[in-house]
PDB file of C-alpha atoms in Angstrom:
ATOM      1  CA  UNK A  11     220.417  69.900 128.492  1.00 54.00           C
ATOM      2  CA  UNK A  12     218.136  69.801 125.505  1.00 59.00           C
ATOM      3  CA  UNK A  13     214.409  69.178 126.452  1.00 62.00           C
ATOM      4  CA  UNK A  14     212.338  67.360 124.524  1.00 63.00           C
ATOM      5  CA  UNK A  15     208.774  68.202 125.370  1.00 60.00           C
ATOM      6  CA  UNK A  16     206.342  65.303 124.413  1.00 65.00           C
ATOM      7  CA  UNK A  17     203.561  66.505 122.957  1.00 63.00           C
ATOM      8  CA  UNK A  18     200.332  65.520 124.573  1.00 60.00           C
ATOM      9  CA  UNK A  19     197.671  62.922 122.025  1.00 60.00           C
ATOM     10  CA  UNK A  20     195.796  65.128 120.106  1.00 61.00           C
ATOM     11  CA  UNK A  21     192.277  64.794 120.916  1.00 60.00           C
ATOM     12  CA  UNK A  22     189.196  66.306 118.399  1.00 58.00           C
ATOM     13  CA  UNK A  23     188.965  69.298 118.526  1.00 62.00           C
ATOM     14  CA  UNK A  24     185.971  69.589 117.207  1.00 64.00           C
ATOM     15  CA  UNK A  25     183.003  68.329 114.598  1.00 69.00           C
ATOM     16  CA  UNK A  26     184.347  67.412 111.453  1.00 83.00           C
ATOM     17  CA  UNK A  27     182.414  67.860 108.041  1.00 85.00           C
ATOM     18  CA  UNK A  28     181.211  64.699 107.998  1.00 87.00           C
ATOM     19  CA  UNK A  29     179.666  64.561 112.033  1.00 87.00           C
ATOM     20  CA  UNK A  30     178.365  68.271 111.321  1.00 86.00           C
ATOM     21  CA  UNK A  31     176.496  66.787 107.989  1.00 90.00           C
ATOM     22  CA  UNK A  32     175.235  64.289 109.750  1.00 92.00           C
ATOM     23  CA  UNK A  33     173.932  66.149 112.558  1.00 91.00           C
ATOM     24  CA  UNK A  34     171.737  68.166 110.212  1.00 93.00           C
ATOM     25  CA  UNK A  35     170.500  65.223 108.635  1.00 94.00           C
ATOM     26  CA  UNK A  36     168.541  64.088 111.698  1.00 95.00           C
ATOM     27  CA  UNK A  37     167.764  67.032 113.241  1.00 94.00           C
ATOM     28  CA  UNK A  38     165.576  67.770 109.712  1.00 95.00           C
ATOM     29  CA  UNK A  39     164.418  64.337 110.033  1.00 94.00           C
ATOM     30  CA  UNK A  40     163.289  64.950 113.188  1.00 93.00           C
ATOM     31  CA  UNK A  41     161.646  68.426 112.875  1.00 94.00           C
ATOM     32  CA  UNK A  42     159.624  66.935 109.226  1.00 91.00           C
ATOM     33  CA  UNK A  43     158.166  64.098 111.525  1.00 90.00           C
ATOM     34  CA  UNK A  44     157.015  67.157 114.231  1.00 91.00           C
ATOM     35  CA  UNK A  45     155.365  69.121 111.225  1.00 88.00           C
ATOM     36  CA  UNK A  46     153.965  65.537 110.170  1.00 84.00           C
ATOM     37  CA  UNK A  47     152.606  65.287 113.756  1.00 86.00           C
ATOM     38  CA  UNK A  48     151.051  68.913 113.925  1.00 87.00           C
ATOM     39  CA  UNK A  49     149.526  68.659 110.888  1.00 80.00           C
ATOM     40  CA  UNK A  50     147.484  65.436 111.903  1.00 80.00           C
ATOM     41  CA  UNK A  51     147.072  66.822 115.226  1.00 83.00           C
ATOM     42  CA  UNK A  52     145.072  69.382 113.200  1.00 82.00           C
ATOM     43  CA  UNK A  53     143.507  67.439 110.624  1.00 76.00           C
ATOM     44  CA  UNK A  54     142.144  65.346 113.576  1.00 79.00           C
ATOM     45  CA  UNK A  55     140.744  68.223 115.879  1.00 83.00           C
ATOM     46  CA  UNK A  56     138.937  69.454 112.989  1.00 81.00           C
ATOM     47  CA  UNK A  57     137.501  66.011 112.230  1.00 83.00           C
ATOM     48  CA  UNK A  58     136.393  65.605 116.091  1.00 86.00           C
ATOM     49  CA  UNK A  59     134.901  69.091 115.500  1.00 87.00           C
ATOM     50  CA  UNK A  60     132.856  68.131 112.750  1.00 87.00           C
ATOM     51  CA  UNK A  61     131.591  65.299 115.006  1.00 89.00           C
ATOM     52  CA  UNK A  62     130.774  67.235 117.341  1.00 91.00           C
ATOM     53  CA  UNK A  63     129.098  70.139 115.492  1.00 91.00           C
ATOM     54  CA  UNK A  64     126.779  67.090 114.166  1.00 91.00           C
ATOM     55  CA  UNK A  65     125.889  65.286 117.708  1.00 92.00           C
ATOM     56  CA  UNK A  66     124.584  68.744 118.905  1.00 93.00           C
ATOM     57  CA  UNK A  67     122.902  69.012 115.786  1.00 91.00           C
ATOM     58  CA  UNK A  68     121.158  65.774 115.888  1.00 91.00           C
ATOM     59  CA  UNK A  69     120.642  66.405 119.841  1.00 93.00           C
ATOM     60  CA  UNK A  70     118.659  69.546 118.653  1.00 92.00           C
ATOM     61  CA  UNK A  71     116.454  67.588 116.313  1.00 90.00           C
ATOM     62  CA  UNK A  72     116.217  65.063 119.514  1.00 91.00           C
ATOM     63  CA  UNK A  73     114.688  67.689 121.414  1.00 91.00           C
ATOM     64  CA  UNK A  74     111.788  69.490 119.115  1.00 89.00           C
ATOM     65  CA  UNK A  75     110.816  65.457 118.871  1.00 86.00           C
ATOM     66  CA  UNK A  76     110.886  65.295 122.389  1.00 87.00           C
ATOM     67  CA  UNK A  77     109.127  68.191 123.275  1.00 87.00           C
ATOM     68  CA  UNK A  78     106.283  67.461 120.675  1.00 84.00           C
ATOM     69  CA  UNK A  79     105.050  64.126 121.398  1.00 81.00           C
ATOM     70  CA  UNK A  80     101.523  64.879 120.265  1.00 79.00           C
ATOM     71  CA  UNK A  81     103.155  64.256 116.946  1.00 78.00           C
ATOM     72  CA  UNK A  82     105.777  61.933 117.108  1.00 78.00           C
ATOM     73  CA  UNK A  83     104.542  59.220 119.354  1.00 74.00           C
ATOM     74  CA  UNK A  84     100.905  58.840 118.054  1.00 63.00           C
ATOM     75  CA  UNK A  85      99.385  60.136 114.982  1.00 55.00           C
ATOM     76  CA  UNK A  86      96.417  58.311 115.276  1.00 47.00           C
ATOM     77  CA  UNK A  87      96.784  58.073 111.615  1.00 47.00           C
ATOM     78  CA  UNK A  88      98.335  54.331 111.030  1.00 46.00           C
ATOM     79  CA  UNK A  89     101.553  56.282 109.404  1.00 52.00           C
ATOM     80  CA  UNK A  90     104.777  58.158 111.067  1.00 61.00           C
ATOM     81  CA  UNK A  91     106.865  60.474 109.541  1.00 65.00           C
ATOM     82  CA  UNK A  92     110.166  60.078 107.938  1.00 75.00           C
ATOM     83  CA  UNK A  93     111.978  62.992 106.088  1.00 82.00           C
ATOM     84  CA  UNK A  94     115.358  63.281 104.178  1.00 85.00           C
ATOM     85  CA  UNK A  95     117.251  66.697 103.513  1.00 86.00           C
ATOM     86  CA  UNK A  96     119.610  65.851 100.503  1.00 86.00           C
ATOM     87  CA  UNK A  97     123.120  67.411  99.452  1.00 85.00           C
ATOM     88  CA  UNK A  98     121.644  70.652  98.200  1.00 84.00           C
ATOM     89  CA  UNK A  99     119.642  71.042 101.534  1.00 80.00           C
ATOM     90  CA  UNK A 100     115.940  70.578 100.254  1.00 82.00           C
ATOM     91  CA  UNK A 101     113.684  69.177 102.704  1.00 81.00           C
ATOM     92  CA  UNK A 102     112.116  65.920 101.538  1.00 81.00           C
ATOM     93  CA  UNK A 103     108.980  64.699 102.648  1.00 73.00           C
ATOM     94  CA  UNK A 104     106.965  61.454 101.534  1.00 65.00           C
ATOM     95  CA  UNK A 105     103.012  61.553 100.309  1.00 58.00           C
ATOM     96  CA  UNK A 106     102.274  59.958 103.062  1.00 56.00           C
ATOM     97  CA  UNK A 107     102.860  63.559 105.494  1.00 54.00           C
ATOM     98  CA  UNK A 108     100.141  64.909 103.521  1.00 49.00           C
ATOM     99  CA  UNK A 109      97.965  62.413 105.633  1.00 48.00           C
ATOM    100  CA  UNK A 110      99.699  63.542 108.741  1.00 56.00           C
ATOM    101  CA  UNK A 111      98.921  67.137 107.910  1.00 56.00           C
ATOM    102  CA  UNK A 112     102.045  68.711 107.985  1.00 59.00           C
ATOM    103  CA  UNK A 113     101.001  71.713 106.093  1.00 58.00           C
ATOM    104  CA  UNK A 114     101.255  75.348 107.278  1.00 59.00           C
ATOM    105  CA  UNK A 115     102.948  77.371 109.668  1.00 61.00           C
ATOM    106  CA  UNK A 116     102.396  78.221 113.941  1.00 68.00           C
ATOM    107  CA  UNK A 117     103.311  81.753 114.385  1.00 59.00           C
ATOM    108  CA  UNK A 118     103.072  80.862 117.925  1.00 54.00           C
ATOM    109  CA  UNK A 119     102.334  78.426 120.279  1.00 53.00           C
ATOM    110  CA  UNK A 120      99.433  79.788 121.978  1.00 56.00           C
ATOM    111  CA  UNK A 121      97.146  79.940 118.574  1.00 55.00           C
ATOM    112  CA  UNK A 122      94.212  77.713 117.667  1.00 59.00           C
ATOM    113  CA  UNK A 123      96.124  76.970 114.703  1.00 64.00           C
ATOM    114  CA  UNK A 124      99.307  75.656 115.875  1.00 74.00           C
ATOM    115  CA  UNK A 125      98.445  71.704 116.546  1.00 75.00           C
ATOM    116  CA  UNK A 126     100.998  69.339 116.590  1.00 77.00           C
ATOM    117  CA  UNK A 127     101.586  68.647 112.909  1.00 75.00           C
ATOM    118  CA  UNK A 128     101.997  71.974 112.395  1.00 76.00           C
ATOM    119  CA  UNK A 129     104.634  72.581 115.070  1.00 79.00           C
ATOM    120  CA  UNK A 130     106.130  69.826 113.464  1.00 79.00           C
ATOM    121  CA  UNK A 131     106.208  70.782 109.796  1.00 78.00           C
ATOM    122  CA  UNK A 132     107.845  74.277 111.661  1.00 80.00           C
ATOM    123  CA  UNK A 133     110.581  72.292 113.269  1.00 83.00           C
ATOM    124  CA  UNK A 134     111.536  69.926 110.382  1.00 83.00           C
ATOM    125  CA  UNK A 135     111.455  73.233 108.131  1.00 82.00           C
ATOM    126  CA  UNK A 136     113.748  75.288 110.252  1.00 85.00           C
ATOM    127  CA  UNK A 137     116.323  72.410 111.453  1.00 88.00           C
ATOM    128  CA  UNK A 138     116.531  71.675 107.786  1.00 87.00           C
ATOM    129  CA  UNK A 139     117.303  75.298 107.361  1.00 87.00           C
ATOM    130  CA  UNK A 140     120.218  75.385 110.292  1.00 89.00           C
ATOM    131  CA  UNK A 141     121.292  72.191 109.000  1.00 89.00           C
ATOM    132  CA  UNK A 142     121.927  73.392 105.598  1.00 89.00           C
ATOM    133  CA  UNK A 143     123.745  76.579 106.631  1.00 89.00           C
ATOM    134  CA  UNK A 144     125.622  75.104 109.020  1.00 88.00           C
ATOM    135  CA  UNK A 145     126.691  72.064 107.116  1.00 89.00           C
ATOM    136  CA  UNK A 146     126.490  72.328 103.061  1.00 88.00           C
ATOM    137  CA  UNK A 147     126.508  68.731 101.071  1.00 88.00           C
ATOM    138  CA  UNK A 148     125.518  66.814 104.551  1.00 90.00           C
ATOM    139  CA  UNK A 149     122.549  64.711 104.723  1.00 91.00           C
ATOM    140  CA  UNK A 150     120.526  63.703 106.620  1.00 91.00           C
ATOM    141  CA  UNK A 151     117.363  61.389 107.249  1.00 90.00           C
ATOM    142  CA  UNK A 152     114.867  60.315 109.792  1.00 88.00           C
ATOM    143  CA  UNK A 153     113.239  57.326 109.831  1.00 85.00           C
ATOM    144  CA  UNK A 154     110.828  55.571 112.059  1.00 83.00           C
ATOM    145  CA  UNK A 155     112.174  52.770 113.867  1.00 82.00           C
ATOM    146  CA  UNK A 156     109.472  50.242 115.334  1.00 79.00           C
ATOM    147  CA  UNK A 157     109.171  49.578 119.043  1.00 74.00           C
ATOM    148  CA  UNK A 158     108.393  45.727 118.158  1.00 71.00           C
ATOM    149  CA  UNK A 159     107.662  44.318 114.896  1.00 68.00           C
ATOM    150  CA  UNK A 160     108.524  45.179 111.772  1.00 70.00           C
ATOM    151  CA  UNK A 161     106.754  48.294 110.803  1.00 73.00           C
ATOM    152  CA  UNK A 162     105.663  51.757 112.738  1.00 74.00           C
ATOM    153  CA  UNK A 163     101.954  51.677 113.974  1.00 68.00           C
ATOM    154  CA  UNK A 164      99.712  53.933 115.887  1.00 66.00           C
ATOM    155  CA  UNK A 165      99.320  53.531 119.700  1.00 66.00           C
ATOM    156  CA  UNK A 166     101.984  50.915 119.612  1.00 68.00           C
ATOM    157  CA  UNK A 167     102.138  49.771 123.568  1.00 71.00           C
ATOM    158  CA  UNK A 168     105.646  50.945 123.998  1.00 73.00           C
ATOM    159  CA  UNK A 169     105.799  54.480 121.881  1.00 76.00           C
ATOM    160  CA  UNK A 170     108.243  53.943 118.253  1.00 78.00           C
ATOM    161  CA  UNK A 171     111.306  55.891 118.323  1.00 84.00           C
ATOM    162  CA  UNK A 172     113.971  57.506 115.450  1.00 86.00           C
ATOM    163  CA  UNK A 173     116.776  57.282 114.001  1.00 89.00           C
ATOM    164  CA  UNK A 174     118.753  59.993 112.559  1.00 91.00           C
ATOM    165  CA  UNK A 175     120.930  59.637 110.014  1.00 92.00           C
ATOM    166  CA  UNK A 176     123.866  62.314 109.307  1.00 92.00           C
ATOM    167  CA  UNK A 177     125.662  61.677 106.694  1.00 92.00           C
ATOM    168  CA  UNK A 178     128.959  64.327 105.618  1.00 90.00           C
ATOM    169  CA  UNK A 179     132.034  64.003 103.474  1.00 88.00           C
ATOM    170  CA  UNK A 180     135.076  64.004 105.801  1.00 83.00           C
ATOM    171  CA  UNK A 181     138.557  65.141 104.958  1.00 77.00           C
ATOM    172  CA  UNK A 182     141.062  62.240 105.158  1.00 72.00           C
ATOM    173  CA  UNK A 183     144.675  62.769 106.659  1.00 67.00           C
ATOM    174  CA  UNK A 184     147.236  61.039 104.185  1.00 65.00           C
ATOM    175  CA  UNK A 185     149.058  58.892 106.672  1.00 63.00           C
ATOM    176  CA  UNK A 186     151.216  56.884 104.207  1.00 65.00           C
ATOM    177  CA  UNK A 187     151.063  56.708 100.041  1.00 66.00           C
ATOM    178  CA  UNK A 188     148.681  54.392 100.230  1.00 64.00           C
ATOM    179  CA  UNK A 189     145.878  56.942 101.894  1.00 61.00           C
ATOM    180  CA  UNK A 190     147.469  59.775 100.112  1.00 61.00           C
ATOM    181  CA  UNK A 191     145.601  60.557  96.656  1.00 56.00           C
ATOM    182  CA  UNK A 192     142.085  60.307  99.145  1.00 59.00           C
ATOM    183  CA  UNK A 193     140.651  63.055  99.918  1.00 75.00           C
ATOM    184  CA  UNK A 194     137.513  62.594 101.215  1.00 80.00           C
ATOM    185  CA  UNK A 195     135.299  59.657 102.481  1.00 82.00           C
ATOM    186  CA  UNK A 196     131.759  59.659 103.726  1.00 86.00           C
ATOM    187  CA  UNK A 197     130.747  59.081 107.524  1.00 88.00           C
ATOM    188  CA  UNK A 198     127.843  59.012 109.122  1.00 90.00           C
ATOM    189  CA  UNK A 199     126.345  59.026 111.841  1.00 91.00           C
ATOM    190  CA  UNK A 200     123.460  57.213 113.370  1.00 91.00           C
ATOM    191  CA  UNK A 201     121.286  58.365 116.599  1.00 91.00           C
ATOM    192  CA  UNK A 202     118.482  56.604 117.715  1.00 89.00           C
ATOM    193  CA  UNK A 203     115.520  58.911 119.554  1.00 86.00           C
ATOM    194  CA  UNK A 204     112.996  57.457 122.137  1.00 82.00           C
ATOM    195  CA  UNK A 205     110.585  60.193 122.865  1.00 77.00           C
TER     196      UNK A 205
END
C-alpha cells in the first residue's frame, strides 16, 4: 500500500524582504526621535544652567547691598544709585554718583577711608568685573525702585529697594522648522532687592 503523506500547511518561516525593510524603517525612526530627545535634554540643562549661574550672580550683588546699608538705604543726599554694565562689560555710572561720592578705593574695612560710598564703588567695580568674566555680552542694570511714590528719596519711611536687571542672549532649541533658522533670543531676568 502506497502512502501518501499529506504535507503539513506551510507556515512562515521567517521575515520576508518586505517585513525586514520595514522593521528598519521604524526602529531608525525611533532611535532619530531619542537623539532628538537627548539633544533637547541638553540644550535645556544648559539653558537652566545659565539661569542658574545668573540667580547666584544677582544673589551676590543682593548681598554686598545688603551688607552695606549705610549706602543703599539712605544717602542723605536726595539721589540713589543706579548703574548699568553693557555688552562689552564697562561699568556705567550716572553724574549723579559723583554726588554720592563713589570715588576711590577701601583697601580694607577697618581704614578711616573706607566709608560707605567707597565700599560701594569697590563692590559695583568688582561684581562688574566677575560679571563680565563670567558672562561676556550679558547685561545688566540696577535701578532704584521707590518704596511709595514715584521716585527714590532720602529717609523714605519704609527704606527703597532694587531691581536687577540681567539681561543674556540664550541659545534656542529648534523644535520644529518654524523655530529652526533662530538661534538666539534675549532673556532676562528681573530681581527685586529690599535691603
Amino acid at each position: 500500500m502506497l502512502l501518501n503523506a499529506k504535507r503539513p500547511p506551510r507556515d512562515e518561516a521567517g521575515f520576508t524582504l518586505v517585513e525586514l525593510m520595514i522593521t528598519v524603517l521604524i526602529v531608525t525612526i525611533g532611535l532619530l526621535g531619542l537623539a532628538k530627545l537627548q539633544a533637547t535634554a541638553v540644550a535645556n540643562t544648559s539653558i537652566s544652567r545659565t539661569r542658574a549661574l545668573m540667580t547666584y550672580q544677582a544673589e551676590s550683588l543682593a548681598g554686598m547691598i545688603r551688607a552695606n546699608k549705610g549706602f543703599w538705604v539712605t544717602t542723605g543726599l536726595g539721589t540713589y544709585p543706579t548703574f548699568s554694565i553693557d555688552a562689552a562689560g564697562n561699568l556705567s555710572l550716572p553724574p549723579s554718583s559723583i554726588k554720592l561720592g563713589l570715588t576711590g578705593t577701601c583697601v580694607d574695612l577697618v581704614s578711616s577711608t573706607c566709608n560707605p560710598a567707597n565700599l560701594a564703588w569697590d563692590d559695583l567695580n568688582n561684581w562688574a568685573a566677575d560679571f563680565k568674566a563670567a558672562f561676556p555680552g550679558a547685561r545688566a542694570a540696577v535701578t532704584c525702585a521707590p518704596a511709595s511714590g514715584s521716585t527714590c528719596v532720602a529717609s523714605p519711611a519704609t527704606p527703597n529697594g532694587y531691581d536687577v536687571t540681567l539681561t543674556w542672549d540664550q541659545r534656542q532649541t529648534a523644535v520644529n522648522r518654524s523655530t529652526a533658522g533662530s538661534t538666539t533670543v534675549p532673556v532676562s531676568m528681573v530681581m527685586h532687592i529690599q535691603p
